[in-house]
């Protein structure tokens, strides 16, 4: 899983890390985001956000951050500039709130790694935990979103490291038959022969039920990947890896998983060479 469970990046300004004595730090910002291809008679469809965070609160086994967000979007008749027939649709004006709690362990408490836990709830214009609008149902005032995630990374020895994740996500987009649920668990243990050669085994299973798509089912996959990397740590990069992946999914996802190559299948094998770097 590779996504931001909280993504308030946008344009605006604020003040960061205001000391609240020995208790915590506070940050507050105004952030705005627009959808460039959604044009209304008063400009791009945009959302305004007041983002407040109380961070570095010392709690059991680590530190916590409390996040609060107030969002407002001005609706109107929208012309999607990428829609070839030019058919307009309406975006509802809405205001909403979101709240979240993030807890992160100290590195010394978990075999040289960390654990990151989050729980969030948002409603109306703030339902998507982001600074911009996205695709919602026809009734934005009825939209809400609940998400809980937990992931940890450990490295108890120079020869072994592992990352694991679990999450549950439920969204009501607003409108008839617009509920979507998703659960996911997975892990990637890695064995290091030395600081240059390692082998990773990754396995996971996802379950999803989508009323908009009319689907309900699961997908599981397993990957084996010998790696060349420098550093001998879970996050050491760059990395060059060979991989082979086998996956299987429910009949309800037939034609929705794997692109055209697996359009008529409910399982598949994939292999290749992958390079990964970040900075």
PDB file of C-alpha atoms in Angstrom:
ATOM      1  CA  UNK A   1       0.000   0.000   0.000  1.00  0.00           C
ATOM      2  CA  UNK A   2       1.485   3.309  -1.056  1.00  0.00           C
ATOM      3  CA  UNK A   3      -0.695   6.303  -0.234  1.00  0.00           C
ATOM      4  CA  UNK A   4      -0.879   9.230   2.183  1.00  0.00           C
ATOM      5  CA  UNK A   5      -3.437   8.539   4.891  1.00  0.00           C
ATOM      6  CA  UNK A   6      -3.377  12.288   5.555  1.00  0.00           C
ATOM      7  CA  UNK A   7      -2.481  14.604   2.661  1.00  0.00           C
ATOM      8  CA  UNK A   8      -3.120  18.281   3.385  1.00  0.00           C
ATOM      9  CA  UNK A   9      -0.451  19.531   0.999  1.00  0.00           C
ATOM     10  CA  UNK A  10      -1.611  22.632  -0.830  1.00  0.00           C
ATOM     11  CA  UNK A  11      -1.121  26.371  -1.230  1.00  0.00           C
ATOM     12  CA  UNK A  12      -1.381  28.748   1.704  1.00  0.00           C
ATOM     13  CA  UNK A  13       0.509  29.719   4.818  1.00  0.00           C
ATOM     14  CA  UNK A  14       0.715  29.223   8.538  1.00  0.00           C
ATOM     15  CA  UNK A  15       2.808  28.999  11.659  1.00  0.00           C
ATOM     16  CA  UNK A  16       4.532  25.796  12.747  1.00  0.00           C
ATOM     17  CA  UNK A  17       5.745  24.405  16.102  1.00  0.00           C
ATOM     18  CA  UNK A  18       4.382  27.038  18.504  1.00  0.00           C
ATOM     19  CA  UNK A  19       5.491  25.820  21.967  1.00  0.00           C
ATOM     20  CA  UNK A  20       2.674  24.996  24.405  1.00  0.00           C
ATOM     21  CA  UNK A  21       4.947  24.800  27.413  1.00  0.00           C
ATOM     22  CA  UNK A  22       6.312  21.316  28.009  1.00  0.00           C
ATOM     23  CA  UNK A  23       3.054  19.734  26.869  1.00  0.00           C
ATOM     24  CA  UNK A  24       3.189  19.937  23.070  1.00  0.00           C
ATOM     25  CA  UNK A  25       3.674  22.120  19.997  1.00  0.00           C
ATOM     26  CA  UNK A  26       0.899  23.704  17.944  1.00  0.00           C
ATOM     27  CA  UNK A  27       0.772  24.392  14.216  1.00  0.00           C
ATOM     28  CA  UNK A  28      -2.003  26.168  12.324  1.00  0.00           C
ATOM     29  CA  UNK A  29      -2.317  26.933   8.615  1.00  0.00           C
ATOM     30  CA  UNK A  30      -4.740  28.034   5.945  1.00  0.00           C
ATOM     31  CA  UNK A  31      -4.469  25.740   2.920  1.00  0.00           C
ATOM     32  CA  UNK A  32      -6.257  25.913  -0.394  1.00  0.00           C
ATOM     33  CA  UNK A  33      -6.497  23.397  -3.195  1.00  0.00           C
ATOM     34  CA  UNK A  34      -8.291  23.408  -6.531  1.00  0.00           C
ATOM     35  CA  UNK A  35      -9.195  20.909  -9.242  1.00  0.00           C
ATOM     36  CA  UNK A  36      -7.791  22.518 -12.366  1.00  0.00           C
ATOM     37  CA  UNK A  37      -9.988  20.713 -14.878  1.00  0.00           C
ATOM     38  CA  UNK A  38     -13.224  21.578 -13.004  1.00  0.00           C
ATOM     39  CA  UNK A  39     -14.204  25.074 -14.129  1.00  0.00           C
ATOM     40  CA  UNK A  40     -17.166  26.995 -12.687  1.00  0.00           C
ATOM     41  CA  UNK A  41     -18.492  30.463 -13.425  1.00  0.00           C
ATOM     42  CA  UNK A  42     -16.410  31.772 -10.500  1.00  0.00           C
ATOM     43  CA  UNK A  43     -13.144  29.953 -11.309  1.00  0.00           C
ATOM     44  CA  UNK A  44     -11.687  26.520 -10.589  1.00  0.00           C
ATOM     45  CA  UNK A  45     -13.617  24.382  -8.116  1.00  0.00           C
ATOM     46  CA  UNK A  46     -11.660  24.931  -4.918  1.00  0.00           C
ATOM     47  CA  UNK A  47     -11.597  24.006  -1.239  1.00  0.00           C
ATOM     48  CA  UNK A  48     -10.419  26.127   1.690  1.00  0.00           C
ATOM     49  CA  UNK A  49      -8.993  24.474   4.820  1.00  0.00           C
ATOM     50  CA  UNK A  50      -8.003  25.548   8.317  1.00  0.00           C
ATOM     51  CA  UNK A  51      -5.540  22.911   9.535  1.00  0.00           C
ATOM     52  CA  UNK A  52      -4.718  22.739  13.279  1.00  0.00           C
ATOM     53  CA  UNK A  53      -2.279  20.275  14.831  1.00  0.00           C
ATOM     54  CA  UNK A  54      -1.193  19.656  18.404  1.00  0.00           C
ATOM     55  CA  UNK A  55       1.972  17.569  18.073  1.00  0.00           C
ATOM     56  CA  UNK A  56       4.759  16.035  20.150  1.00  0.00           C
ATOM     57  CA  UNK A  57       2.405  15.161  23.005  1.00  0.00           C
ATOM     58  CA  UNK A  58       4.240  12.684  25.221  1.00  0.00           C
ATOM     59  CA  UNK A  59       2.061   9.619  25.719  1.00  0.00           C
ATOM     60  CA  UNK A  60       2.608   5.948  26.514  1.00  0.00           C
ATOM     61  CA  UNK A  61       5.466   4.464  24.438  1.00  0.00           C
ATOM     62  CA  UNK A  62       5.878   7.497  22.207  1.00  0.00           C
ATOM     63  CA  UNK A  63       4.360  10.742  20.982  1.00  0.00           C
ATOM     64  CA  UNK A  64       0.939  11.652  19.607  1.00  0.00           C
ATOM     65  CA  UNK A  65      -0.430  14.268  17.220  1.00  0.00           C
ATOM     66  CA  UNK A  66      -4.014  15.535  17.299  1.00  0.00           C
ATOM     67  CA  UNK A  67      -5.231  16.883  13.949  1.00  0.00           C
ATOM     68  CA  UNK A  68      -8.296  19.061  13.338  1.00  0.00           C
ATOM     69  CA  UNK A  69      -9.499  20.400   9.997  1.00  0.00           C
ATOM     70  CA  UNK A  70     -12.308  22.715   8.924  1.00  0.00           C
ATOM     71  CA  UNK A  71     -13.046  22.718   5.188  1.00  0.00           C
ATOM     72  CA  UNK A  72     -15.340  24.730   2.945  1.00  0.00           C
ATOM     73  CA  UNK A  73     -15.977  24.399  -0.765  1.00  0.00           C
ATOM     74  CA  UNK A  74     -18.019  26.713  -2.963  1.00  0.00           C
ATOM     75  CA  UNK A  75     -20.040  24.740  -5.442  1.00  0.00           C
ATOM     76  CA  UNK A  76     -21.670  25.543  -8.721  1.00  0.00           C
ATOM     77  CA  UNK A  77     -22.193  24.215 -12.218  1.00  0.00           C
ATOM     78  CA  UNK A  78     -18.963  22.626 -13.343  1.00  0.00           C
ATOM     79  CA  UNK A  79     -17.612  22.101 -16.847  1.00  0.00           C
ATOM     80  CA  UNK A  80     -15.019  19.335 -16.971  1.00  0.00           C
ATOM     81  CA  UNK A  81     -12.490  20.624 -19.503  1.00  0.00           C
ATOM     82  CA  UNK A  82     -11.434  17.041 -20.309  1.00  0.00           C
ATOM     83  CA  UNK A  83     -14.983  15.883 -21.007  1.00  0.00           C
ATOM     84  CA  UNK A  84     -15.300  15.858 -24.810  1.00  0.00           C
ATOM     85  CA  UNK A  85     -19.074  16.405 -24.933  1.00  0.00           C
ATOM     86  CA  UNK A  86     -18.915  19.332 -22.482  1.00  0.00           C
ATOM     87  CA  UNK A  87     -21.784  18.036 -20.320  1.00  0.00           C
ATOM     88  CA  UNK A  88     -21.887  20.095 -17.096  1.00  0.00           C
ATOM     89  CA  UNK A  89     -22.526  18.698 -13.634  1.00  0.00           C
ATOM     90  CA  UNK A  90     -23.068  20.287 -10.224  1.00  0.00           C
ATOM     91  CA  UNK A  91     -20.735  20.469  -7.237  1.00  0.00           C
ATOM     92  CA  UNK A  92     -22.492  21.121  -3.958  1.00  0.00           C
ATOM     93  CA  UNK A  93     -21.394  23.923  -1.640  1.00  0.00           C
ATOM     94  CA  UNK A  94     -20.457  22.363   1.681  1.00  0.00           C
ATOM     95  CA  UNK A  95     -18.583  22.869   4.941  1.00  0.00           C
ATOM     96  CA  UNK A  96     -17.269  20.070   7.133  1.00  0.00           C
ATOM     97  CA  UNK A  97     -14.956  18.918   9.914  1.00  0.00           C
ATOM     98  CA  UNK A  98     -12.349  16.184  10.238  1.00  0.00           C
ATOM     99  CA  UNK A  99     -10.380  14.919  13.211  1.00  0.00           C
ATOM    100  CA  UNK A 100      -7.500  12.502  13.553  1.00  0.00           C
ATOM    101  CA  UNK A 101      -5.071  11.033  16.073  1.00  0.00           C
ATOM    102  CA  UNK A 102      -1.611   9.767  15.100  1.00  0.00           C
ATOM    103  CA  UNK A 103       0.618   7.863  17.524  1.00  0.00           C
ATOM    104  CA  UNK A 104       4.239   6.972  16.808  1.00  0.00           C
ATOM    105  CA  UNK A 105       6.448   4.875  19.070  1.00  0.00           C
ATOM    106  CA  UNK A 106       9.967   5.775  20.064  1.00  0.00           C
ATOM    107  CA  UNK A 107      12.614   3.901  18.092  1.00  0.00           C
ATOM    108  CA  UNK A 108      14.073   2.308  21.223  1.00  0.00           C
ATOM    109  CA  UNK A 109      10.784   0.616  22.077  1.00  0.00           C
ATOM    110  CA  UNK A 110      10.420  -1.615  18.994  1.00  0.00           C
ATOM    111  CA  UNK A 111      13.586  -3.469  17.994  1.00  0.00           C
ATOM    112  CA  UNK A 112      15.243  -0.423  16.476  1.00  0.00           C
ATOM    113  CA  UNK A 113      12.181   0.514  14.438  1.00  0.00           C
ATOM    114  CA  UNK A 114       8.850   2.233  14.963  1.00  0.00           C
ATOM    115  CA  UNK A 115       5.097   1.733  14.997  1.00  0.00           C
ATOM    116  CA  UNK A 116       2.752   4.278  13.433  1.00  0.00           C
ATOM    117  CA  UNK A 117      -0.974   4.200  14.290  1.00  0.00           C
ATOM    118  CA  UNK A 118      -3.656   6.544  12.948  1.00  0.00           C
ATOM    119  CA  UNK A 119      -7.406   6.897  13.331  1.00  0.00           C
ATOM    120  CA  UNK A 120      -9.437   9.527  11.423  1.00  0.00           C
ATOM    121  CA  UNK A 121     -12.992  10.622  10.798  1.00  0.00           C
ATOM    122  CA  UNK A 122     -14.168  13.299   8.387  1.00  0.00           C
ATOM    123  CA  UNK A 123     -17.514  14.528   7.117  1.00  0.00           C
ATOM    124  CA  UNK A 124     -18.991  16.693   4.370  1.00  0.00           C
ATOM    125  CA  UNK A 125     -16.374  18.856   2.606  1.00  0.00           C
ATOM    126  CA  UNK A 126     -13.614  17.487   4.888  1.00  0.00           C
ATOM    127  CA  UNK A 127     -14.416  13.829   4.307  1.00  0.00           C
ATOM    128  CA  UNK A 128     -11.420  12.916   2.111  1.00  0.00           C
ATOM    129  CA  UNK A 129      -8.516  13.959   4.454  1.00  0.00           C
ATOM    130  CA  UNK A 130      -7.004  16.120   1.693  1.00  0.00           C
ATOM    131  CA  UNK A 131      -6.753  19.802   0.828  1.00  0.00           C
ATOM    132  CA  UNK A 132      -8.554  19.404  -2.507  1.00  0.00           C
ATOM    133  CA  UNK A 133     -11.879  18.095  -3.695  1.00  0.00           C
ATOM    134  CA  UNK A 134     -12.138  14.676  -5.242  1.00  0.00           C
ATOM    135  CA  UNK A 135     -14.888  12.552  -6.759  1.00  0.00           C
ATOM    136  CA  UNK A 136     -17.837  12.355  -4.368  1.00  0.00           C
ATOM    137  CA  UNK A 137     -21.505  11.525  -4.636  1.00  0.00           C
ATOM    138  CA  UNK A 138     -24.269  13.934  -5.570  1.00  0.00           C
ATOM    139  CA  UNK A 139     -24.910  14.876  -1.913  1.00  0.00           C
ATOM    140  CA  UNK A 140     -21.596  16.061  -0.438  1.00  0.00           C
ATOM    141  CA  UNK A 141     -23.317  17.030   2.827  1.00  0.00           C
ATOM    142  CA  UNK A 142     -24.031  13.321   3.417  1.00  0.00           C
ATOM    143  CA  UNK A 143     -20.446  12.170   2.766  1.00  0.00           C
ATOM    144  CA  UNK A 144     -18.268  10.804   5.572  1.00  0.00           C
ATOM    145  CA  UNK A 145     -15.070   8.801   5.905  1.00  0.00           C
ATOM    146  CA  UNK A 146     -13.577   6.604   8.643  1.00  0.00           C
ATOM    147  CA  UNK A 147     -10.057   5.187   8.433  1.00  0.00           C
ATOM    148  CA  UNK A 148      -7.749   3.372  10.856  1.00  0.00           C
ATOM    149  CA  UNK A 149      -4.211   2.287   9.935  1.00  0.00           C
ATOM    150  CA  UNK A 150      -1.262   0.705  11.683  1.00  0.00           C
ATOM    151  CA  UNK A 151       2.145  -0.148  10.306  1.00  0.00           C
ATOM    152  CA  UNK A 152       5.466  -1.011  11.872  1.00  0.00           C
ATOM    153  CA  UNK A 153       9.053  -1.491  10.758  1.00  0.00           C
ATOM    154  CA  UNK A 154      11.540  -3.490  12.825  1.00  0.00           C
ATOM    155  CA  UNK A 155      15.173  -4.562  12.444  1.00  0.00           C
ATOM    156  CA  UNK A 156      16.142  -6.692  15.454  1.00  0.00           C
ATOM    157  CA  UNK A 157      19.416  -7.822  13.855  1.00  0.00           C
ATOM    158  CA  UNK A 158      21.754  -6.850  10.994  1.00  0.00           C
ATOM    159  CA  UNK A 159      20.406  -9.843   9.037  1.00  0.00           C
ATOM    160  CA  UNK A 160      16.652  -9.401   9.420  1.00  0.00           C
ATOM    161  CA  UNK A 161      14.114  -6.602   8.994  1.00  0.00           C
ATOM    162  CA  UNK A 162      10.365  -6.505   8.398  1.00  0.00           C
ATOM    163  CA  UNK A 163       7.564  -4.069   7.707  1.00  0.00           C
ATOM    164  CA  UNK A 164       3.895  -4.936   8.189  1.00  0.00           C
ATOM    165  CA  UNK A 165       0.646  -3.029   7.704  1.00  0.00           C
ATOM    166  CA  UNK A 166      -3.028  -3.349   8.554  1.00  0.00           C
ATOM    167  CA  UNK A 167      -5.845  -0.945   7.708  1.00  0.00           C
ATOM    168  CA  UNK A 168      -9.599  -0.531   7.496  1.00  0.00           C
ATOM    169  CA  UNK A 169     -11.229   2.195   5.414  1.00  0.00           C
ATOM    170  CA  UNK A 170     -14.942   2.981   5.011  1.00  0.00           C
ATOM    171  CA  UNK A 171     -16.346   5.794   2.879  1.00  0.00           C
ATOM    172  CA  UNK A 172     -19.862   7.079   2.281  1.00  0.00           C
ATOM    173  CA  UNK A 173     -19.578   9.258  -0.820  1.00  0.00           C
ATOM    174  CA  UNK A 174     -23.070  10.765  -0.437  1.00  0.00           C
ATOM    175  CA  UNK A 175     -25.973   9.523  -2.506  1.00  0.00           C
ATOM    176  CA  UNK A 176     -27.689   6.187  -3.130  1.00  0.00           C
ATOM    177  CA  UNK A 177     -25.508   3.043  -3.144  1.00  0.00           C
ATOM    178  CA  UNK A 178     -22.314   4.976  -2.492  1.00  0.00           C
ATOM    179  CA  UNK A 179     -20.729   3.065   0.433  1.00  0.00           C
ATOM    180  CA  UNK A 180     -17.267   1.576  -0.006  1.00  0.00           C
ATOM    181  CA  UNK A 181     -15.291  -0.601   2.449  1.00  0.00           C
ATOM    182  CA  UNK A 182     -11.701  -1.803   2.259  1.00  0.00           C
ATOM    183  CA  UNK A 183      -9.493  -3.892   4.549  1.00  0.00           C
ATOM    184  CA  UNK A 184      -5.855  -4.817   3.978  1.00  0.00           C
ATOM    185  CA  UNK A 185      -3.062  -6.678   5.789  1.00  0.00           C
ATOM    186  CA  UNK A 186       0.422  -7.521   4.588  1.00  0.00           C
ATOM    187  CA  UNK A 187       4.073  -7.930   5.519  1.00  0.00           C
ATOM    188  CA  UNK A 188       7.506  -7.814   3.895  1.00  0.00           C
ATOM    189  CA  UNK A 189      10.260  -9.673   5.803  1.00  0.00           C
ATOM    190  CA  UNK A 190      13.780  -9.231   4.403  1.00  0.00           C
ATOM    191  CA  UNK A 191      16.868 -11.363   5.069  1.00  0.00           C
ATOM    192  CA  UNK A 192      20.268  -9.638   4.575  1.00  0.00           C
ATOM    193  CA  UNK A 193      23.227 -11.811   3.620  1.00  0.00           C
ATOM    194  CA  UNK A 194      25.408  -8.688   3.944  1.00  0.00           C
ATOM    195  CA  UNK A 195      25.057  -4.949   3.325  1.00  0.00           C
ATOM    196  CA  UNK A 196      24.740  -5.505  -0.453  1.00  0.00           C
ATOM    197  CA  UNK A 197      22.670  -8.645  -1.000  1.00  0.00           C
ATOM    198  CA  UNK A 198      19.266  -9.520   0.470  1.00  0.00           C
ATOM    199  CA  UNK A 199      16.060 -11.395  -0.321  1.00  0.00           C
ATOM    200  CA  UNK A 200      12.544 -10.160   0.400  1.00  0.00           C
ATOM    201  CA  UNK A 201       9.300 -12.095   0.674  1.00  0.00           C
ATOM    202  CA  UNK A 202       6.116 -10.030   0.578  1.00  0.00           C
ATOM    203  CA  UNK A 203       2.586 -11.334   1.123  1.00  0.00           C
ATOM    204  CA  UNK A 204      -0.754  -9.609   1.601  1.00  0.00           C
ATOM    205  CA  UNK A 205      -4.500  -9.873   1.259  1.00  0.00           C
ATOM    206  CA  UNK A 206      -7.091  -7.183   0.528  1.00  0.00           C
ATOM    207  CA  UNK A 207     -10.865  -7.294   0.894  1.00  0.00           C
ATOM    208  CA  UNK A 208     -13.122  -4.680  -0.665  1.00  0.00           C
ATOM    209  CA  UNK A 209     -16.850  -4.110  -1.012  1.00  0.00           C
ATOM    210  CA  UNK A 210     -17.935  -1.286  -3.308  1.00  0.00           C
ATOM    211  CA  UNK A 211     -21.566  -0.382  -3.828  1.00  0.00           C
ATOM    212  CA  UNK A 212     -20.729   2.042  -6.707  1.00  0.00           C
ATOM    213  CA  UNK A 213     -18.911  -0.755  -8.590  1.00  0.00           C
ATOM    214  CA  UNK A 214     -21.184  -3.552  -7.367  1.00  0.00           C
ATOM    215  CA  UNK A 215     -18.215  -5.680  -6.238  1.00  0.00           C
ATOM    216  CA  UNK A 216     -17.445  -7.671  -3.102  1.00  0.00           C
ATOM    217  CA  UNK A 217     -14.411  -9.887  -2.744  1.00  0.00           C
ATOM    218  CA  UNK A 218     -10.726 -10.296  -2.022  1.00  0.00           C
ATOM    219  CA  UNK A 219      -7.295 -10.362  -3.635  1.00  0.00           C
ATOM    220  CA  UNK A 220      -4.161 -11.994  -2.248  1.00  0.00           C
ATOM    221  CA  UNK A 221      -0.640 -11.992  -3.615  1.00  0.00           C
ATOM    222  CA  UNK A 222       2.853 -13.186  -2.753  1.00  0.00           C
ATOM    223  CA  UNK A 223       6.162 -11.886  -4.107  1.00  0.00           C
ATOM    224  CA  UNK A 224       9.728 -13.183  -3.865  1.00  0.00           C
ATOM    225  CA  UNK A 225      12.493 -10.679  -4.658  1.00  0.00           C
ATOM    226  CA  UNK A 226      16.299 -11.112  -4.492  1.00  0.00           C
ATOM    227  CA  UNK A 227      17.825  -7.624  -4.098  1.00  0.00           C
ATOM    228  CA  UNK A 228      21.056  -5.731  -4.557  1.00  0.00           C
ATOM    229  CA  UNK A 229      21.176  -2.645  -2.323  1.00  0.00           C
ATOM    230  CA  UNK A 230      23.744  -0.713  -0.352  1.00  0.00           C
ATOM    231  CA  UNK A 231      23.373  -0.264   3.384  1.00  0.00           C
ATOM    232  CA  UNK A 232      21.737  -3.339   4.879  1.00  0.00           C
ATOM    233  CA  UNK A 233      18.669  -1.497   6.236  1.00  0.00           C
ATOM    234  CA  UNK A 234      14.993  -1.846   5.370  1.00  0.00           C
ATOM    235  CA  UNK A 235      14.907   1.633   3.822  1.00  0.00           C
ATOM    236  CA  UNK A 236      18.355   1.459   2.189  1.00  0.00           C
ATOM    237  CA  UNK A 237      18.198   2.665  -1.395  1.00  0.00           C
ATOM    238  CA  UNK A 238      18.919   2.521  -4.291  1.00  0.00           C
ATOM    239  CA  UNK A 239      17.831  -1.094  -4.796  1.00  0.00           C
ATOM    240  CA  UNK A 240      17.813  -3.357  -7.836  1.00  0.00           C
ATOM    241  CA  UNK A 241      15.588  -6.421  -7.524  1.00  0.00           C
ATOM    242  CA  UNK A 242      14.370  -9.361  -9.525  1.00  0.00           C
ATOM    243  CA  UNK A 243      10.818 -10.312  -8.592  1.00  0.00           C
ATOM    244  CA  UNK A 244       8.193 -12.935  -9.237  1.00  0.00           C
ATOM    245  CA  UNK A 245       4.606 -12.384  -8.058  1.00  0.00           C
ATOM    246  CA  UNK A 246       1.604 -14.670  -7.972  1.00  0.00           C
ATOM    247  CA  UNK A 247      -1.855 -13.245  -7.227  1.00  0.00           C
ATOM    248  CA  UNK A 248      -5.423 -14.519  -7.095  1.00  0.00           C
ATOM    249  CA  UNK A 249      -8.696 -12.632  -6.800  1.00  0.00           C
ATOM    250  CA  UNK A 250     -12.438 -13.155  -6.482  1.00  0.00           C
ATOM    251  CA  UNK A 251     -14.760 -13.619  -9.449  1.00  0.00           C
ATOM    252  CA  UNK A 252     -16.313 -10.254  -8.531  1.00  0.00           C
ATOM    253  CA  UNK A 253     -13.086  -8.506  -9.554  1.00  0.00           C
ATOM    254  CA  UNK A 254     -12.718 -10.267 -12.893  1.00  0.00           C
ATOM    255  CA  UNK A 255     -11.834  -7.665 -15.506  1.00  0.00           C
ATOM    256  CA  UNK A 256     -10.966  -5.074 -12.827  1.00  0.00           C
ATOM    257  CA  UNK A 257      -7.555  -6.396 -11.725  1.00  0.00           C
ATOM    258  CA  UNK A 258      -4.288  -6.595 -13.634  1.00  0.00           C
ATOM    259  CA  UNK A 259      -5.211  -4.624 -16.729  1.00  0.00           C
ATOM    260  CA  UNK A 260      -5.770  -6.107 -20.159  1.00  0.00           C
ATOM    261  CA  UNK A 261      -3.308  -8.964 -19.681  1.00  0.00           C
ATOM    262  CA  UNK A 262      -5.541 -10.562 -17.022  1.00  0.00           C
ATOM    263  CA  UNK A 263      -8.912  -9.271 -18.223  1.00  0.00           C
ATOM    264  CA  UNK A 264     -10.486 -12.751 -18.388  1.00  0.00           C
ATOM    265  CA  UNK A 265      -8.597 -14.296 -15.446  1.00  0.00           C
ATOM    266  CA  UNK A 266      -8.929 -14.546 -11.672  1.00  0.00           C
ATOM    267  CA  UNK A 267      -5.251 -15.244 -11.016  1.00  0.00           C
ATOM    268  CA  UNK A 268      -1.936 -14.459 -12.627  1.00  0.00           C
ATOM    269  CA  UNK A 269       1.853 -14.597 -12.530  1.00  0.00           C
ATOM    270  CA  UNK A 270       4.107 -11.602 -13.091  1.00  0.00           C
ATOM    271  CA  UNK A 271       7.904 -11.266 -13.065  1.00  0.00           C
ATOM    272  CA  UNK A 272      10.481  -8.672 -13.909  1.00  0.00           C
ATOM    273  CA  UNK A 273      13.340  -6.428 -12.908  1.00  0.00           C
ATOM    274  CA  UNK A 274      12.764  -3.328 -10.789  1.00  0.00           C
ATOM    275  CA  UNK A 275      14.959  -0.411  -9.777  1.00  0.00           C
ATOM    276  CA  UNK A 276      13.980   1.812  -6.847  1.00  0.00           C
ATOM    277  CA  UNK A 277      15.582   4.985  -5.547  1.00  0.00           C
ATOM    278  CA  UNK A 278      14.546   7.995  -3.510  1.00  0.00           C
ATOM    279  CA  UNK A 279      16.150  11.102  -2.143  1.00  0.00           C
TER     280      UNK A 279
END
